CSV table of C-alpha atoms in Angstrom, one decimal:
chain,number,residue,atom,x,y,z
A,1,UNK,CA,72.1,55.4,96.1
A,2,UNK,CA,70.3,52.2,98.3
A,3,UNK,CA,67.3,51.6,99.4
A,4,UNK,CA,69.2,51.3,103.0
A,5,UNK,CA,71.4,54.4,102.5
A,6,UNK,CA,68.2,56.6,101.5
A,7,UNK,CA,66.7,55.8,104.6
A,8,UNK,CA,69.1,56.6,106.7
A,9,UNK,CA,69.5,59.8,105.0
A,10,UNK,CA,66.2,61.1,105.3
A,11,UNK,CA,66.6,59.5,108.9
A,12,UNK,CA,69.2,62.0,109.4
A,13,UNK,CA,67.2,64.6,107.5
A,14,UNK,CA,63.6,64.0,109.9
A,15,UNK,CA,65.6,64.4,112.6
A,16,UNK,CA,67.6,67.8,111.6
A,17,UNK,CA,64.2,69.0,111.0
A,18,UNK,CA,63.0,67.4,114.4
A,19,UNK,CA,65.9,69.2,116.1
A,20,UNK,CA,65.2,73.4,114.9
A,21,UNK,CA,61.3,72.9,115.0
A,22,UNK,CA,62.2,72.3,118.7
A,23,UNK,CA,64.9,75.1,119.0
A,24,UNK,CA,62.3,77.4,117.2
A,25,UNK,CA,59.1,76.3,119.1
A,26,UNK,CA,61.6,76.6,123.0
A,27,UNK,CA,61.7,80.6,121.6
A,28,UNK,CA,58.3,80.8,121.1
A,29,UNK,CA,57.5,79.0,124.3
A,30,UNK,CA,60.2,81.5,125.2
A,31,UNK,CA,58.2,84.8,124.1
A,32,UNK,CA,55.2,83.9,125.5
A,33,UNK,CA,56.7,83.1,129.0
A,34,UNK,CA,58.3,86.7,128.5
A,35,UNK,CA,55.1,88.0,127.3
A,36,UNK,CA,53.6,86.8,131.1
A,37,UNK,CA,56.1,87.4,132.6
A,38,UNK,CA,57.2,90.9,131.7
A,39,UNK,CA,61.1,90.2,131.9
A,40,UNK,CA,63.0,91.0,129.3
A,41,UNK,CA,65.6,88.6,129.9
A,42,UNK,CA,62.9,86.0,128.0
A,43,UNK,CA,63.0,88.3,124.9
A,44,UNK,CA,66.5,89.0,124.8
A,45,UNK,CA,66.8,84.5,124.8
A,46,UNK,CA,63.9,83.8,122.2
A,47,UNK,CA,65.0,86.9,120.1
A,48,UNK,CA,68.2,85.5,119.8
A,49,UNK,CA,67.2,81.5,119.7
A,50,UNK,CA,65.0,82.7,116.9
A,51,UNK,CA,67.8,84.5,115.1
A,52,UNK,CA,69.9,81.6,115.4
A,53,UNK,CA,67.2,79.6,113.6
A,54,UNK,CA,67.0,81.4,111.3
A,55,UNK,CA,70.3,81.7,110.4
A,56,UNK,CA,71.5,78.1,110.8
A,57,UNK,CA,68.4,76.7,110.1
A,58,UNK,CA,66.1,77.8,107.8
A,59,UNK,CA,67.4,75.6,105.4
A,60,UNK,CA,66.5,72.3,106.4
A,61,UNK,CA,63.5,74.2,107.7
A,62,UNK,CA,62.5,75.1,104.4
A,63,UNK,CA,64.2,74.2,101.6
A,64,UNK,CA,61.1,72.0,100.0
A,65,UNK,CA,58.6,74.9,100.4
A,66,UNK,CA,61.5,77.8,98.9
A,67,UNK,CA,61.9,74.9,95.9
A,68,UNK,CA,58.3,74.5,95.2
A,69,UNK,CA,57.6,78.5,95.3
A,70,UNK,CA,60.8,78.8,92.6
A,71,UNK,CA,59.1,76.5,90.3
A,72,UNK,CA,55.8,78.2,90.9
A,73,UNK,CA,57.1,81.5,90.3
A,74,UNK,CA,58.8,79.7,86.7
A,75,UNK,CA,56.0,78.7,85.4
A,76,UNK,CA,54.7,81.9,85.8
A,77,UNK,CA,56.6,83.7,84.1
A,78,UNK,CA,57.0,81.5,81.4
A,79,UNK,CA,53.3,81.9,81.3
A,80,UNK,CA,53.5,85.7,81.4
A,81,UNK,CA,56.4,85.5,78.4
A,82,UNK,CA,54.2,83.6,76.0
A,83,UNK,CA,51.4,85.9,76.7
A,84,UNK,CA,53.7,89.1,75.7
């Protein structure tokens, strides 16, 4: 992969993250609007949007974090196996 393709892929990845983060922020705002106005429609919209982001955007948003946590777990298990 050359440098231009790498930059293009990074840009696409960043735009995907921005899209999912924006939708998550919108869900949070709808939830707080629902809290202040006590209108159930906002709760329903916020919850639906949050579930949609969870189902479709989780891998885009948290893939790096999950990989780091998996590496830590594997390292900790290896250390525990050495101790035994």
